[in-house]
Tab-separated table of C-alpha atoms in Angstrom:
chain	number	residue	atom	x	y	z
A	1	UNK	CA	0.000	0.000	0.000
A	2	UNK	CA	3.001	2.336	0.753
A	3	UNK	CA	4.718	1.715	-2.755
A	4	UNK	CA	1.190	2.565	-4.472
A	5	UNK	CA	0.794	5.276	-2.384
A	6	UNK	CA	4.067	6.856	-3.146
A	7	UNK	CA	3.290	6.433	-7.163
A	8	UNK	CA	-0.196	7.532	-6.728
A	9	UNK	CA	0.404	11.321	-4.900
A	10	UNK	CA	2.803	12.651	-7.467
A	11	UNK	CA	0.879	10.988	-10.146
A	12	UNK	CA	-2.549	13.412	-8.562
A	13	UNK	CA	-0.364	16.593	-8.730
A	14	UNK	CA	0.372	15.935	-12.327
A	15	UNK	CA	-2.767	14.675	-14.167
A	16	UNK	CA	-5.007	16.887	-12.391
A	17	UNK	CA	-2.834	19.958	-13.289
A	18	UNK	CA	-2.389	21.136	-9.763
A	19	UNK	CA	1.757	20.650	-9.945
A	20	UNK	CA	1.073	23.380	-13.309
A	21	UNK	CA	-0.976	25.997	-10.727
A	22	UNK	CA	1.479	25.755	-8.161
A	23	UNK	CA	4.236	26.669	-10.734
A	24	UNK	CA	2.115	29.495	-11.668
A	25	UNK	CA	1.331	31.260	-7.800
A	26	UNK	CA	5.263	30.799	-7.189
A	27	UNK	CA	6.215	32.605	-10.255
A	28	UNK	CA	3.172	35.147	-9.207
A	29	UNK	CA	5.055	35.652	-6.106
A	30	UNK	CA	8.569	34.681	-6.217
A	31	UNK	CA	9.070	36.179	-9.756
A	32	UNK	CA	12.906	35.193	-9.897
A	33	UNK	CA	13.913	31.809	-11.053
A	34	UNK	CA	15.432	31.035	-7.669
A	35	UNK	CA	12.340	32.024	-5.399
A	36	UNK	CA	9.591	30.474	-7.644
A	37	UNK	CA	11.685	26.824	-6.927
A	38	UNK	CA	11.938	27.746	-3.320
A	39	UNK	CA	8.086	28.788	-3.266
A	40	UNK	CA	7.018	26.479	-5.519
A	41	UNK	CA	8.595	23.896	-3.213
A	42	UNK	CA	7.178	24.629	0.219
A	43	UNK	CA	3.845	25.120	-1.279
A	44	UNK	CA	4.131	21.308	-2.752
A	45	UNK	CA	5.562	20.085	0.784
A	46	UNK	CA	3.159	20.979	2.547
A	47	UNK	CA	0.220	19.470	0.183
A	48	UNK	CA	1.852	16.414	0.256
A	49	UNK	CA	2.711	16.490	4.356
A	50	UNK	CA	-1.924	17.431	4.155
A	51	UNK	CA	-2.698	14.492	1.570
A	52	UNK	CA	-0.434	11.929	3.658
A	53	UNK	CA	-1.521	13.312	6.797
A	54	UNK	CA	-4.208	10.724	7.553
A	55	UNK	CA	-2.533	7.222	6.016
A	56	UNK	CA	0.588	8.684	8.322
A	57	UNK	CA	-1.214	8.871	11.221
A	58	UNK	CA	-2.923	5.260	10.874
A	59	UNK	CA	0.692	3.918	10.220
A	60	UNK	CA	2.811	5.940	12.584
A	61	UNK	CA	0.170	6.148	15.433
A	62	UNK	CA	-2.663	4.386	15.799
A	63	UNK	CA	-0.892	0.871	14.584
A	64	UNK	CA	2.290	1.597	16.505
A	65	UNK	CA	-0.536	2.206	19.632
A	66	UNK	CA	-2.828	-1.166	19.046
A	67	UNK	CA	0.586	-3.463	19.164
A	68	UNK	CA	1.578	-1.700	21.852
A	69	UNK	CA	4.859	-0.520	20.423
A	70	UNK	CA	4.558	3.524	21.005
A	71	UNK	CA	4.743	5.784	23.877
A	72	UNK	CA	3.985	8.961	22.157
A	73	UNK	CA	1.331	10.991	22.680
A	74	UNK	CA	-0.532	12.638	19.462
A	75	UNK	CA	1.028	15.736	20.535
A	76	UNK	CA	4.750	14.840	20.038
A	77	UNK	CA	3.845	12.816	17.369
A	78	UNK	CA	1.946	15.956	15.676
A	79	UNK	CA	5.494	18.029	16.913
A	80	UNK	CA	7.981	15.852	15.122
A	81	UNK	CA	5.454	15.428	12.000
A	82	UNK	CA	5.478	19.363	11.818
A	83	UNK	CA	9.113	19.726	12.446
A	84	UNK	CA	10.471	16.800	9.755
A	85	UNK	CA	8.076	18.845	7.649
A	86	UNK	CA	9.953	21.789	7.833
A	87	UNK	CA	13.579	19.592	7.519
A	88	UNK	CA	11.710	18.544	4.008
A	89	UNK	CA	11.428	21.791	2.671
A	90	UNK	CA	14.696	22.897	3.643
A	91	UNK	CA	16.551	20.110	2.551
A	92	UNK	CA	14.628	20.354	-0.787
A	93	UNK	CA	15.652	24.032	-1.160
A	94	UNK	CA	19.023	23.091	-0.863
A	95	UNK	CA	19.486	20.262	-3.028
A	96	UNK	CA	16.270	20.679	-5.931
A	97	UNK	CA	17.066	23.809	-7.560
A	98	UNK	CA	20.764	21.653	-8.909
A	99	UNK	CA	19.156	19.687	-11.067
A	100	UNK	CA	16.781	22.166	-12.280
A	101	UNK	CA	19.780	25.023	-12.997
A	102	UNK	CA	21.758	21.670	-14.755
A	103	UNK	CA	18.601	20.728	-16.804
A	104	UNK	CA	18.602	24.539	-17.858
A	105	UNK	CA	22.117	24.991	-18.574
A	106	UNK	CA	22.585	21.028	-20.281
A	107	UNK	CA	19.638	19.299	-21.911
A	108	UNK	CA	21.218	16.409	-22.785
A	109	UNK	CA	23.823	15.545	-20.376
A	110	UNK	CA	21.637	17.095	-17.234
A	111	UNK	CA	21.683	13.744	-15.698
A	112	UNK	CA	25.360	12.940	-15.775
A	113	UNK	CA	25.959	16.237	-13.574
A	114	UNK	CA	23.117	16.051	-11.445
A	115	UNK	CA	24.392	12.026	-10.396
A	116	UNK	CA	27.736	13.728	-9.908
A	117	UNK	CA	26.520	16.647	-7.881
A	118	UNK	CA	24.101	13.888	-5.444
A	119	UNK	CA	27.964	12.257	-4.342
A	120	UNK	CA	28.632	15.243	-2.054
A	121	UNK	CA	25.014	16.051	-1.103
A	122	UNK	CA	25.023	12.212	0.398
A	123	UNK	CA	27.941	12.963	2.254
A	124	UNK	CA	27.049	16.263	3.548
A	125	UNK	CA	23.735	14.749	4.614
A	126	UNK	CA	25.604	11.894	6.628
A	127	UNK	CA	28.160	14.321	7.998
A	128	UNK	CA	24.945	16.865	9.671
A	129	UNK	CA	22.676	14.579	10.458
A	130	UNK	CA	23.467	13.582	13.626
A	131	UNK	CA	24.482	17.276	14.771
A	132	UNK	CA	21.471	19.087	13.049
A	133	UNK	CA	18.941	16.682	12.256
A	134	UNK	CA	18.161	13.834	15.095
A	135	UNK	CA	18.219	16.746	17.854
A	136	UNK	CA	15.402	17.969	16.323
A	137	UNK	CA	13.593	14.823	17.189
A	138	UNK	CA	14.790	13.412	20.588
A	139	UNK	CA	17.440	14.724	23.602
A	140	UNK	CA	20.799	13.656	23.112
A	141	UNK	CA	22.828	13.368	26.263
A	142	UNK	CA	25.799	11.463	27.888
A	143	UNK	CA	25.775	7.529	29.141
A	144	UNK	CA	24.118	7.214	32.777
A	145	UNK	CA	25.641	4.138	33.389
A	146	UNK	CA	29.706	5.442	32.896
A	147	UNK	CA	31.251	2.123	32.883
A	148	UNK	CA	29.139	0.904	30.221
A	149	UNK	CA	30.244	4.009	28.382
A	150	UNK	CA	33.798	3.079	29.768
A	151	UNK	CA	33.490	-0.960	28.325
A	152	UNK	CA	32.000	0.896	24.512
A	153	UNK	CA	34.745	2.579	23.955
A	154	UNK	CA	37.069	0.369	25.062
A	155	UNK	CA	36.115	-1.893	22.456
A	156	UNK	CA	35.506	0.917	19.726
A	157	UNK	CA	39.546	1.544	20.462
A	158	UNK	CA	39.870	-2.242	19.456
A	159	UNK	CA	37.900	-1.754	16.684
A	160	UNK	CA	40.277	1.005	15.581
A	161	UNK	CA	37.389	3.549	16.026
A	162	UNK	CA	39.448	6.412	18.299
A	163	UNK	CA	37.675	9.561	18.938
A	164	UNK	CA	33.903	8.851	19.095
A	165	UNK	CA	31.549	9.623	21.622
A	166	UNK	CA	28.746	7.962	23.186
A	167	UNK	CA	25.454	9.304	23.785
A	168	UNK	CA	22.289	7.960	24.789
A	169	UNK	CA	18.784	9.207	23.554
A	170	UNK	CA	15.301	9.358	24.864
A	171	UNK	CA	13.415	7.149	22.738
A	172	UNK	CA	11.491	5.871	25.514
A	173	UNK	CA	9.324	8.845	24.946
A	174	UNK	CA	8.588	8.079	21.284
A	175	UNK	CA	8.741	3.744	21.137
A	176	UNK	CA	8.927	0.586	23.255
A	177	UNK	CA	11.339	-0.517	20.232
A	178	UNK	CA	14.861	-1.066	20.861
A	179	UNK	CA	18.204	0.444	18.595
A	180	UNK	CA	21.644	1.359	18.329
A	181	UNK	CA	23.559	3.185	15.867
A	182	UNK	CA	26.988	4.345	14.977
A	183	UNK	CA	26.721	7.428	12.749
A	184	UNK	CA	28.454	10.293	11.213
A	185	UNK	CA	31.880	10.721	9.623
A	186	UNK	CA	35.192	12.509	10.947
A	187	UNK	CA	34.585	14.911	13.638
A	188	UNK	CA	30.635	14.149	14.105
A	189	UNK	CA	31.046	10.237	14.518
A	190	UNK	CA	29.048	9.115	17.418
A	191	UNK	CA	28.039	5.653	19.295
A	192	UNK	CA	24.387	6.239	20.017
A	193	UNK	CA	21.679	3.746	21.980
A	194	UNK	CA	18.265	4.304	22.830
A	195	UNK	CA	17.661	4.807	26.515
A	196	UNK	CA	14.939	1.321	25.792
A	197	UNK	CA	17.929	-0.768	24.322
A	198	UNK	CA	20.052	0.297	27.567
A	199	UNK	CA	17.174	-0.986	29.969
A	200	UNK	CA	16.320	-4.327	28.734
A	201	UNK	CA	19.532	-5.747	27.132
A	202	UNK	CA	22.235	-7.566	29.107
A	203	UNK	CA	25.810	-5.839	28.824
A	204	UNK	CA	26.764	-8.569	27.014
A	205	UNK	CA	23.975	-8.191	24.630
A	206	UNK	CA	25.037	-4.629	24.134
A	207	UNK	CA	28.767	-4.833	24.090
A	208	UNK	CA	27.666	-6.947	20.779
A	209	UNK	CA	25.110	-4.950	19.087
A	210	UNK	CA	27.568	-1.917	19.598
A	211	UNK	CA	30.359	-4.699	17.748
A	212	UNK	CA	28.158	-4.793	15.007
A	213	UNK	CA	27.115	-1.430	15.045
A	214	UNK	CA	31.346	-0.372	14.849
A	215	UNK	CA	31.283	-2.835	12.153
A	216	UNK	CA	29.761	-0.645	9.740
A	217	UNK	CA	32.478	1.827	10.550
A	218	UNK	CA	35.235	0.009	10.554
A	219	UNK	CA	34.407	-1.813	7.091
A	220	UNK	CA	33.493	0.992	5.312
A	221	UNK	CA	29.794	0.282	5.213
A	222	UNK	CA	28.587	4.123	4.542
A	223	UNK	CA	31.067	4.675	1.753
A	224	UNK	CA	30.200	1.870	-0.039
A	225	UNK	CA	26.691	2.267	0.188
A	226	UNK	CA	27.032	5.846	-1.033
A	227	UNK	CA	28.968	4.186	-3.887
A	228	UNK	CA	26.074	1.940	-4.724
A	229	UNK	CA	23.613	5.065	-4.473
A	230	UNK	CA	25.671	6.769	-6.917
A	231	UNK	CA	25.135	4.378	-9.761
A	232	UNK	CA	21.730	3.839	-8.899
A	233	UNK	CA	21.023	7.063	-8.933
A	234	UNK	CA	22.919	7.551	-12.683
A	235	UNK	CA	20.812	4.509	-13.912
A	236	UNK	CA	17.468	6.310	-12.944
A	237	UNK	CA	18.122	9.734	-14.217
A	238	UNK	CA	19.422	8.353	-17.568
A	239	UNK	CA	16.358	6.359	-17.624
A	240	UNK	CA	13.980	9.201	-16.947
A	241	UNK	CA	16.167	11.649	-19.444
A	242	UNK	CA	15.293	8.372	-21.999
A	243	UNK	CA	11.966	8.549	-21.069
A	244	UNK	CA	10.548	12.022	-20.391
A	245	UNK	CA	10.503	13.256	-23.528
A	246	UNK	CA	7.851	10.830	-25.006
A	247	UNK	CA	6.078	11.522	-21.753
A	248	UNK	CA	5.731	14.994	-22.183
A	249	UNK	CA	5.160	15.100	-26.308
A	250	UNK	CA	1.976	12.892	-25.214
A	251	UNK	CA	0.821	14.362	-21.783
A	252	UNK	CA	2.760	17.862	-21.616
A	253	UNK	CA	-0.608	19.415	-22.287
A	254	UNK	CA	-2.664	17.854	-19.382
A	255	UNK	CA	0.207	18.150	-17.160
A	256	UNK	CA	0.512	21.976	-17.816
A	257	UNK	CA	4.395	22.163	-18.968
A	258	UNK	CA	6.487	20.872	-21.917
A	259	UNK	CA	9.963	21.257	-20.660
A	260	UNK	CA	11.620	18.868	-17.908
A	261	UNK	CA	13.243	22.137	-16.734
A	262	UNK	CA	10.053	23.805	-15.738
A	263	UNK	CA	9.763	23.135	-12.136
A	264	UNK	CA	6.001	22.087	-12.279
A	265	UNK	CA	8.099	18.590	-13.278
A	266	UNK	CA	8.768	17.756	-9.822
A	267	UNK	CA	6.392	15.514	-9.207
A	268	UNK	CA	7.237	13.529	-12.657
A	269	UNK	CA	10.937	13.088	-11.312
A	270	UNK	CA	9.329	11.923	-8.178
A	271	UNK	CA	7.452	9.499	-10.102
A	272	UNK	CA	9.530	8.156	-12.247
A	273	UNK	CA	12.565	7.593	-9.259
A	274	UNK	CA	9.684	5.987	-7.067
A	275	UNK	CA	8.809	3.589	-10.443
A	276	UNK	CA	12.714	2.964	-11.037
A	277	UNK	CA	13.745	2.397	-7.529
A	278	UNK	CA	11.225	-0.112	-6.869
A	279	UNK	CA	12.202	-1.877	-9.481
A	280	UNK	CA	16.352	-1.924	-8.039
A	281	UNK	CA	15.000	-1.930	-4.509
A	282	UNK	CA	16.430	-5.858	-4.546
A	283	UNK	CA	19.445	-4.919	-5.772
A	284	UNK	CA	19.572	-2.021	-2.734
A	285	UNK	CA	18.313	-4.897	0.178
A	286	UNK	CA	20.893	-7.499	-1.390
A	287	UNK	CA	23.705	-5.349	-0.679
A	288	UNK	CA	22.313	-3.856	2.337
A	289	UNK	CA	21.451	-7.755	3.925
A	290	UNK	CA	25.484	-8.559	2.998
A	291	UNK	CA	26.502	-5.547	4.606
A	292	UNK	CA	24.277	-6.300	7.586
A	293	UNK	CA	25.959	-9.911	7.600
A	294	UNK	CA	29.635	-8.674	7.416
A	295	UNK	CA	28.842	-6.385	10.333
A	296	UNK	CA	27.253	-9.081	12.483
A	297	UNK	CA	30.450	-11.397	11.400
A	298	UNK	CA	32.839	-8.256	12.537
A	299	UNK	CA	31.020	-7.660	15.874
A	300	UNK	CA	31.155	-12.048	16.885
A	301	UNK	CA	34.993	-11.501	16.351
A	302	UNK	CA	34.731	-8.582	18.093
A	303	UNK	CA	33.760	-10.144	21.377
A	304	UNK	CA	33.772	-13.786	20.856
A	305	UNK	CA	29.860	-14.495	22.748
A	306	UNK	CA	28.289	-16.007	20.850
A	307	UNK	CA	25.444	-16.566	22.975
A	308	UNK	CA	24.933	-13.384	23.915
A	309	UNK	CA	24.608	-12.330	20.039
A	310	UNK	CA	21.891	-14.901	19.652
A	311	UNK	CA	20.636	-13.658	22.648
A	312	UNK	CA	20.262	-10.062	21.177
A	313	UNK	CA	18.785	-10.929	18.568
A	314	UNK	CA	15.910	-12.866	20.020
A	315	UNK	CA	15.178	-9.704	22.044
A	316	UNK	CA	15.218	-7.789	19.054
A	317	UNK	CA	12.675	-9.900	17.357
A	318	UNK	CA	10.840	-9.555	21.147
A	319	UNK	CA	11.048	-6.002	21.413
A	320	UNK	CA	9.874	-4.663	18.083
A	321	UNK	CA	7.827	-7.768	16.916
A	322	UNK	CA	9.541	-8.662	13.774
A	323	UNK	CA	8.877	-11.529	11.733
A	324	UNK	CA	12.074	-14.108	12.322
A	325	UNK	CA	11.572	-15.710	9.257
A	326	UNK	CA	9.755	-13.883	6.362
A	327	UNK	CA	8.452	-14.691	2.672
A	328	UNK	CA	10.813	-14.188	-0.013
A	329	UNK	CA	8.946	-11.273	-1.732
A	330	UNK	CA	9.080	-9.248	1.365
A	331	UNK	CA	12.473	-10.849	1.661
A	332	UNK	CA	13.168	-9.205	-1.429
A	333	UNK	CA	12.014	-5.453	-1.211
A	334	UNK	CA	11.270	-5.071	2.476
A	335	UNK	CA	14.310	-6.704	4.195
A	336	UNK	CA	17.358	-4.644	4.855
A	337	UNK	CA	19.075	-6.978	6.973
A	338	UNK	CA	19.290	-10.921	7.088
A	339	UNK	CA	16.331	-12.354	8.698
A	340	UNK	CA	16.635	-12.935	12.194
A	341	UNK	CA	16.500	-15.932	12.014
A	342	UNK	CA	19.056	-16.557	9.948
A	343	UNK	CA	21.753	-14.291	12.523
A	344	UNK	CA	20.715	-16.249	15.321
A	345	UNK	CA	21.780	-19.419	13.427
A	346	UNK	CA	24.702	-17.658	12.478
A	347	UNK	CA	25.208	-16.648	16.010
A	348	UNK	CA	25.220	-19.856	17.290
A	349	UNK	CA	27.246	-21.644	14.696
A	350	UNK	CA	30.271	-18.971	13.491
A	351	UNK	CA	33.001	-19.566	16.282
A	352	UNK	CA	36.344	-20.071	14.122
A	353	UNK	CA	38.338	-18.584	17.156
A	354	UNK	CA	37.212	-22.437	18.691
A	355	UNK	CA	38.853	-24.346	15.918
A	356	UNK	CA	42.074	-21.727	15.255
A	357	UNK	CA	40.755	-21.081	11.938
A	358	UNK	CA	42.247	-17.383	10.563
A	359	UNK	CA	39.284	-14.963	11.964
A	360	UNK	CA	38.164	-12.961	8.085
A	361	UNK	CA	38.838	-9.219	10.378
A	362	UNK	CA	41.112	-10.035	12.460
A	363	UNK	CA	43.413	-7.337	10.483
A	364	UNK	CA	40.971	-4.681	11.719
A	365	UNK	CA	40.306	-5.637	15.676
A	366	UNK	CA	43.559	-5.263	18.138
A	367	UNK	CA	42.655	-8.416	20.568
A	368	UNK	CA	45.297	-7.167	23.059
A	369	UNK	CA	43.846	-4.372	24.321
């Protein structure tokens, strides 16, 4: 229902014309090219953050409520809902108007730039987000319990991660779920775990997850996923530069423009990506589940419990009800990370360190300190 959903609203904005009238009140009022993208932009935004308003609200907070997952209370849910509204049409005034001044200035190779421009954008995104973003959202502060802080960065020095910081959020405010992270790059990398995860995981449990969660530092994880964005993201604008044309020579009149670089296009890109990316959203969960298995292989070597990984993992499937062993179709476009089943079994069976087989990172982890 999601995926139809997210072809069917920009899909409304352009065969009913409205995406065409919107164009036309920013260019009443913003006049210059700039300002009429920027106007033009809110104004769509917001429509869309009105039209989703209700299916979010069945999704986000009265399903989260009847399984007994959420704590929030419809006014912070209402509160972040207005305020990753406004991080929407920020973040689109920052990055939309690229495209839009290459598609101007280069017809035909529009689509080359704008995949090489995205490459920074990605990394700027990951580099702010923690500092400007998730604050937003939830309170950030220090560990309560210090020598769990003490043991996490003990082993993030092993795992030849120097420099972080740990902080622990209030998500106990927001969820019942449980979740830990390591995110940012250079000076804004942090450790982060939900104030839920702290509470009802053994330290065991958590000196693992937080393995895992190093292992997608230490291995590169981000970088390479940006890498695999990159090329995704060149297939499906070359695809809709292939395609838009036709598009508009049959529908440009009941869409209300003729040019891709008219900005009343918006909601075709958003269209087209959303068609495109469903169909490479396997390709995006393969690499995603390997990743996901790598780090899970780099945190066991990491700390060498195996029963406390499989452990973990059982809570996790607890905690936020997941389904330990799905159906290959949601397998396919759904799952992000192995099933759970299949890490517990990994869990329990990947012990090389028993046998004095060569450990696959043992390169990367200093087991002397």
């Amino acid at each position: 229902f999601t995926t139809l959903w997210g072809l069917l609203i920009p899909a409304l904005f352009l065969f009913t014309g409205w995406s065409a009238r919107i164009r036309d009140l920013a260019t009443r009022i913003g006049r210059k090219w700039f300002f009429v993208i920027a106007i033009y932009l809110a104004i769509f935004n917001v429509l869309t953050f009105l039209i989703n308003l209700p299916v979010g609200y069945f999704q986000g907070f009265v399903r989260q409520h009847a399984y007994d997952l959420s704590n929030q209370t419809l006014g912070k849910w209402l509160g972040d809902g207005g305020k990753g509204l406004m991080v929407s049409i920020i973040a689109s005034m920052l990055v939309v108007w690229v495209p839009y001044l290459l598609l101007k200035k280069s017809p035909r190779r529009w689509w080359i730039y704008t995949a090489m421009a995205a490459v920074p954008f990605m990394f700027f995104a990951n580099l702010v987000g923690p500092i400007w973003v998730a604050p937003l959202f939830n309170d950030f502060g220090p560990m309560q319990d210090l020598q769990l802080e003490r043991d996490i960065l003990a082993l993030a020095e092993r795992a030849g991660i120097e420099g972080s910081r740990v902080f622990e959020v209030d998500k106990s405010v927001d969820t019942k779920s449980v979740n830990a992270y390591v995110s940012g790059f250079l000076n804004t990398k942090r450790i982060v775990l939900w104030d839920t995860i702290i509470e009802r995981f053994e330290r065991e449990e958590l000196l693992f997850v937080m393995g895992h969660e190093m292992g997608h530092y230490a291995l590169k994880h981000v970088i390479k996923f940006i890498a695999l964005m990159s090329v995704l993201i060149l297939f499906a604008l070359f695809v809709i530069y292939r395609v838009s044309d036709g598009l508009l020579a049959r529908h440009g009149d009941r869409f209300g423009f003729h040019e891709l670089s008219d900005i009343a296009s918006f909601p075709l890109l958003i269209l087209l990506a959303n068609l495109i990316f469903f169909v490479l959203t396997p390709v995006v969960t393969s690499f995603s589940r390997a990743n996901e298995h790598e780090a899970d292989r780099f945190g066991l070597e990491l700390v060498r419990d195996n029963h406390s990984a499989a452990t973990a993992f059982v809570k996790l499937q607890q905690q936020n009800l997941g389904n330990p062993r799905p159906g290959l179709v949601y397998k396919l476009w759904r799952s992000f990370h192995p099933t759970l089943g299949d890490r517990i079994d990994f869990s329990n069976t990947y012990r090389p360190w028993e046998t004095g087989e060569p450990l696959k990172y043992e390169h990367l982890v200093d087991q002397e300190k």
